[in-house]
Amino acid sequence: MTATMIKEFRLPDLGEGLTESEIVSWKVNVGDTVSLNQIIAEVETAKAVVELPSPFAGVVTALHEQPGTVVEVGKPIVSFEVEGDAGAQAAAGGAAEAPAAKREPNLVGYGAVVETTGRPARRPRNFAASPPVETAEARPAETDAPLVEPVEIKPAETRPLETKPAATVAGERPRSTPPVRKLAKDLGVDLEHVTGSGPGGLITRDDVRNFVGGGDLPAAAQELAGEAARTPEPVPSAQASEREVRTPIKGVRKFTAAAMVSSAFTAPHVTEFLTVDVTPAMELLARLKASKAFAGLKLTPLTLVAKAALIALRRNPTLNSRWDEANQEIVQFNYVNLGIAAATPRGLTVPNIKDADRMTLAELSTALTGLTETARAGKTSPAELSGGTISITNIGVFGIDAGTPILNPGEAAILAMGAVRKMPWEYQDQIALRQVMTLSLSFDHRLVDGEQGSRFLADVGALLADPGMALAMV
Amino acid sequence: MLTDEVGQGGTTASGPGNNAGHRGGASQNLVQLITPQGERVSHPEYDPWVRDISDEQLGSLYEDMVVIRRIDTEATALQRQGELALWPPLLGQEASQIGSARTLREDDFVFSSYRDNGVAYCRGVDLTDIVRVWRGNASSGWDPYTVNMAVPQIIIGAQTLHATGYAMGIQNDGADSVAFTYFGDGATSEGDVNEAMVFAASFQAPVVFFCQNNHWAISEPVRLQSHVHIADRPAGFGIPSMRVDGNDVLAVMAATRVALDRARRGGGPTFIEAVTYRMGPHTTADDPTRYRDANELEDWAAKDPIRRVKALLDRKGLLTEEFEAAVQRKADAVAREMRAGCTGMPDPEPLDIFKHVYSTPNSWLDRQQDHYSRYLASFGAPTGAESEEGGYSSYVASSGDPEDADSEEGAR
């Protein structure tokens, strides 16, 4: 019989509990003859891009969806003309052909149909030196010989243990329980500002309520609490003129606003924090300043952070890339135009140092000085403002430790350096007063995965914690 | 019993793989008998254990590996076609599974994980039964006692406890069977596996811990889980171990024989680390490109377990066209049978769920079943085909309420 029929292939749930998938591309055209399991399409689910093998052998009669379309699970995506009696066609649609030997559901606990002669019988253990030779596990006779194997005792290998935890990763959310987090959310309280009184610093309901109601909390916390709880009062517009100043949005402010809005709402930001003991870097800085080679140059912590970032970028080039939405491409830069966020009288600008990756430390220092002076004088040229590939913002100069910087549009990462503070810190297994800095790295999660971002940040941290690491990384 | 005695001749334990005496994490050498290029290399300790393997047997090991790879790709395709809800591919682990499972005796008992479908094939599990659970048609695929293989354990590592308990039962019976348990590198970080090893060592139970180190616990690389080779861990429990090339079917077979022999003679447990690689995703719902370097995949592709046996057969002049065609025919036939069995599987009836809770009548359950059947009946009479086959037609057909026709769709 060669009667043909039309079979539809409906989009299956390709993951566990997915409701839709996007057709990425068709690998066949209408009229093509396909074989069973031939790849017919590429489909992207929320979990993965997967290839769809054809459930039928036959001729493609229709492709129901265009590439780029998001299709609900269960909708027909392709139709085939198949021969009516093909044995392997039993698949989709449910009009299934019975398998050769139809089996009863075979389930544990209710006496499945026993098909073998029964349970394989156990045999008594044979302690004799030569066990019976089996066909299934034919044991060679030779192996009876070595009864005791001399064991060579080797000296214990000494593994270099990590002795100096130079850095700690911050960013764990405050400890609390889901109902307490819910309460805090309802009351508009940020748990970051609440001190927990429970075991191990656990934030309790009472802590949250006290925070909002004042209680006997420190003044700073009360102030924050007040802010959180306060709702802005509507101000009559008549009074507004006396109490407010209205300035037209234009110039750098307008540009900054547009750039920040566009960046914040197109690039999914992730920010990671790393607090590092930078005492060795600061000591190096002092030595370099004293050396003749750097005489007359302005060396600052920013110079070292910039250099560290440039070194770390070589190992983590993904951070130096761009999402090209229009062309649907990822641009990987083989050069680094290092942007430096600068506060100028006109507002925030991010001029960049071209080909900063090729510069020596002295050249980089000179470029940084020139860049900031030009920016402060308001003389930055448009060319210096465009073409950046990654940026650094120095919030430490304002005495700030950490933040969640927003990406300079078109760039994949921005590194914020915090203030260098003397803090009690673990040093050689003791508490010592060390110079500590927090690094905050935001990155575009479309381009950079947590792993790459984390590795980059860890590399920068490692270089500042131990500048000698540069020898290992370059 | 002192740890030192185990594996150093203090008991009847003997032969290769006696590494319980290793202390301080000294790494063991990887046992390899076939190189990735298909060259047979000699190994003084392990050669004798596979000296009896004839050319025909080597050919049949090759065939089994090709067949289970075919089973695996067919099942993956069935998932992509909506016929299976999920499938955990074994691609790349064929030698580990065939080399070990083919060495077992019928009366040994296997406690496996969910990825060991090649082992199930060797144990004689029906092809349809292999995919039954993955289609969502049953809570478990087969009767363990017909093939002496428990249904796959989904909970990571729990089967090692079952195996150890079973092995203690074998001891009480005075039999020389062995409990053989399969698990992965990730499972070695689980409490269950560690507890199982403590008990196995304490009672010198005839159990073999067979760890397929496929390098990835879903997205967690093995190096994050263990700072020493996995095979160096059992020494701490007083269990001798071996570290073998898991992509080398002969090396796996030799190591498995060493372990089985020790267990049968009352020498207690053995741990085998088969170093292999999961070439595919964790399951069909996973995308390894998100966490795995493509170079790593390429490196392991060069160590493919099937290709090296094929190359060895070729060197021996055994790789004839007829042989290859026969192997391909066999693989295709198996895939066809599995596909037909899968797509032709009758759907379970809603009330079947009550059959598999208690082995004896239970009044609570009877009441729930009664409620549920009356609930089902409220949707009206089923179609003829369903009531014919289901066996529960009496529950459903008795109250065909025409007014409920609207809600029929909701019940299906």
PDB file of N, CA and C in Angstrom, chain B residues 54-89:
ATOM      1  N   SER B  54      38.504 -12.903  23.379  1.00  0.00           N
ATOM      2  CA  SER B  54      38.816 -13.307  22.007  1.00  0.00           C
ATOM      3  C   SER B  54      38.477 -12.174  21.045  1.00  0.00           C
ATOM      4  N   ASP B  55      38.895 -12.360  19.816  1.00  0.00           N
ATOM      5  CA  ASP B  55      38.568 -11.367  18.795  1.00  0.00           C
ATOM      6  C   ASP B  55      37.056 -11.200  18.662  1.00  0.00           C
ATOM      7  N   GLU B  56      36.348 -12.345  18.712  1.00  0.00           N
ATOM      8  CA  GLU B  56      34.887 -12.265  18.588  1.00  0.00           C
ATOM      9  C   GLU B  56      34.287 -11.459  19.737  1.00  0.00           C
ATOM     10  N   GLN B  57      34.823 -11.700  20.946  1.00  0.00           N
ATOM     11  CA  GLN B  57      34.300 -10.982  22.102  1.00  0.00           C
ATOM     12  C   GLN B  57      34.587  -9.485  21.998  1.00  0.00           C
ATOM     13  N   LEU B  58      35.773  -9.170  21.481  1.00  0.00           N
ATOM     14  CA  LEU B  58      36.095  -7.760  21.279  1.00  0.00           C
ATOM     15  C   LEU B  58      35.104  -7.143  20.295  1.00  0.00           C
ATOM     16  N   GLY B  59      34.807  -7.927  19.252  1.00  0.00           N
ATOM     17  CA  GLY B  59      33.824  -7.466  18.269  1.00  0.00           C
ATOM     18  C   GLY B  59      32.464  -7.254  18.892  1.00  0.00           C
ATOM     19  N   SER B  60      32.096  -8.125  19.807  1.00  0.00           N
ATOM     20  CA  SER B  60      30.764  -7.983  20.391  1.00  0.00           C
ATOM     21  C   SER B  60      30.718  -6.826  21.391  1.00  0.00           C
ATOM     22  N   LEU B  61      31.855  -6.549  22.040  1.00  0.00           N
ATOM     23  CA  LEU B  61      31.910  -5.361  22.900  1.00  0.00           C
ATOM     24  C   LEU B  61      31.723  -4.107  22.042  1.00  0.00           C
ATOM     25  N   TYR B  62      32.373  -4.134  20.881  1.00  0.00           N
ATOM     26  CA  TYR B  62      32.238  -3.013  19.953  1.00  0.00           C
ATOM     27  C   TYR B  62      30.779  -2.853  19.532  1.00  0.00           C
ATOM     28  N   GLU B  63      30.166  -3.979  19.191  1.00  0.00           N
ATOM     29  CA  GLU B  63      28.772  -3.924  18.751  1.00  0.00           C
ATOM     30  C   GLU B  63      27.880  -3.331  19.852  1.00  0.00           C
ATOM     31  N   ASP B  64      28.089  -3.785  21.083  1.00  0.00           N
ATOM     32  CA  ASP B  64      27.262  -3.279  22.179  1.00  0.00           C
ATOM     33  C   ASP B  64      27.420  -1.769  22.352  1.00  0.00           C
ATOM     34  N   MET B  65      28.660  -1.304  22.204  1.00  0.00           N
ATOM     35  CA  MET B  65      28.882   0.132  22.371  1.00  0.00           C
ATOM     36  C   MET B  65      28.174   0.918  21.263  1.00  0.00           C
ATOM     37  N   VAL B  66      28.266   0.391  20.036  1.00  0.00           N
ATOM     38  CA  VAL B  66      27.589   1.060  18.920  1.00  0.00           C
ATOM     39  C   VAL B  66      26.072   1.049  19.151  1.00  0.00           C
ATOM     40  N   VAL B  67      25.579  -0.078  19.642  1.00  0.00           N
ATOM     41  CA  VAL B  67      24.130  -0.196  19.855  1.00  0.00           C
ATOM     42  C   VAL B  67      23.650   0.778  20.929  1.00  0.00           C
ATOM     43  N   ILE B  68      24.385   0.868  22.038  1.00  0.00           N
ATOM     44  CA  ILE B  68      23.869   1.759  23.095  1.00  0.00           C
ATOM     45  C   ILE B  68      24.014   3.221  22.687  1.00  0.00           C
ATOM     46  N   ARG B  69      25.001   3.509  21.851  1.00  0.00           N
ATOM     47  CA  ARG B  69      25.077   4.887  21.350  1.00  0.00           C
ATOM     48  C   ARG B  69      23.859   5.171  20.462  1.00  0.00           C
ATOM     49  N   ARG B  70      23.467   4.153  19.713  1.00  0.00           N
ATOM     50  CA  ARG B  70      22.292   4.302  18.840  1.00  0.00           C
ATOM     51  C   ARG B  70      21.024   4.460  19.685  1.00  0.00           C
ATOM     52  N   ILE B  71      20.922   3.673  20.747  1.00  0.00           N
ATOM     53  CA  ILE B  71      19.786   3.798  21.673  1.00  0.00           C
ATOM     54  C   ILE B  71      19.727   5.224  22.199  1.00  0.00           C
ATOM     55  N   ASP B  72      20.912   5.716  22.542  1.00  0.00           N
ATOM     56  CA  ASP B  72      20.998   7.046  23.135  1.00  0.00           C
ATOM     57  C   ASP B  72      20.592   8.139  22.155  1.00  0.00           C
ATOM     58  N   THR B  73      21.084   8.053  20.926  1.00  0.00           N
ATOM     59  CA  THR B  73      20.736   9.095  19.959  1.00  0.00           C
ATOM     60  C   THR B  73      19.262   8.992  19.571  1.00  0.00           C
ATOM     61  N   GLU B  74      18.752   7.755  19.518  1.00  0.00           N
ATOM     62  CA  GLU B  74      17.334   7.601  19.166  1.00  0.00           C
ATOM     63  C   GLU B  74      16.453   8.183  20.272  1.00  0.00           C
ATOM     64  N   ALA B  75      16.827   7.908  21.514  1.00  0.00           N
ATOM     65  CA  ALA B  75      16.031   8.430  22.629  1.00  0.00           C
ATOM     66  C   ALA B  75      16.103   9.947  22.672  1.00  0.00           C
ATOM     67  N   THR B  76      17.277  10.504  22.370  1.00  0.00           N
ATOM     68  CA  THR B  76      17.407  11.959  22.329  1.00  0.00           C
ATOM     69  C   THR B  76      16.489  12.522  21.248  1.00  0.00           C
ATOM     70  N   ALA B  77      16.474  11.855  20.075  1.00  0.00           N
ATOM     71  CA  ALA B  77      15.581  12.300  19.001  1.00  0.00           C
ATOM     72  C   ALA B  77      14.123  12.189  19.425  1.00  0.00           C
ATOM     73  N   LEU B  78      13.788  11.101  20.107  1.00  0.00           N
ATOM     74  CA  LEU B  78      12.403  10.926  20.569  1.00  0.00           C
ATOM     75  C   LEU B  78      12.007  12.059  21.511  1.00  0.00           C
ATOM     76  N   GLN B  79      12.944  12.506  22.336  1.00  0.00           N
ATOM     77  CA  GLN B  79      12.620  13.628  23.222  1.00  0.00           C
ATOM     78  C   GLN B  79      12.366  14.889  22.401  1.00  0.00           C
ATOM     79  N   ARG B  80      13.209  15.114  21.406  1.00  0.00           N
ATOM     80  CA  ARG B  80      13.048  16.317  20.580  1.00  0.00           C
ATOM     81  C   ARG B  80      11.752  16.268  19.768  1.00  0.00           C
ATOM     82  N   GLN B  81      11.239  15.062  19.587  1.00  0.00           N
ATOM     83  CA  GLN B  81      10.003  14.912  18.818  1.00  0.00           C
ATOM     84  C   GLN B  81       8.781  14.880  19.726  1.00  0.00           C
ATOM     85  N   GLY B  82       9.008  15.125  21.005  1.00  0.00           N
ATOM     86  CA  GLY B  82       7.887  15.198  21.936  1.00  0.00           C
ATOM     87  C   GLY B  82       7.400  13.849  22.419  1.00  0.00           C
ATOM     88  N   GLU B  83       8.163  12.796  22.130  1.00  0.00           N
ATOM     89  CA  GLU B  83       7.733  11.454  22.540  1.00  0.00           C
ATOM     90  C   GLU B  83       8.237  11.087  23.934  1.00  0.00           C
ATOM     91  N   LEU B  84       9.306  11.736  24.371  1.00  0.00           N
ATOM     92  CA  LEU B  84       9.804  11.541  25.733  1.00  0.00           C
ATOM     93  C   LEU B  84       9.843  12.904  26.404  1.00  0.00           C
ATOM     94  N   ALA B  85       9.592  12.925  27.706  1.00  0.00           N
ATOM     95  CA  ALA B  85       9.625  14.198  28.419  1.00  0.00           C
ATOM     96  C   ALA B  85      11.060  14.652  28.632  1.00  0.00           C
ATOM     97  N   LEU B  86      11.925  13.679  28.825  1.00  0.00           N
ATOM     98  CA  LEU B  86      13.305  14.000  29.184  1.00  0.00           C
ATOM     99  C   LEU B  86      14.165  12.787  28.885  1.00  0.00           C
ATOM    100  N   TRP B  87      15.454  13.036  28.632  1.00  0.00           N
ATOM    101  CA  TRP B  87      16.387  11.934  28.443  1.00  0.00           C
ATOM    102  C   TRP B  87      17.771  12.374  28.898  1.00  0.00           C
ATOM    103  N   PRO B  88      18.446  11.542  29.677  1.00  0.00           N
ATOM    104  CA  PRO B  88      19.811  11.883  30.088  1.00  0.00           C
ATOM    105  C   PRO B  88      20.828  11.154  29.206  1.00  0.00           C
ATOM    106  N   PRO B  89      21.427  11.833  28.256  1.00  0.00           N
ATOM    107  CA  PRO B  89      22.295  11.142  27.294  1.00  0.00           C
ATOM    108  C   PRO B  89      23.550  10.549  27.937  1.00  0.00           C
TER     109      PRO B  89
END
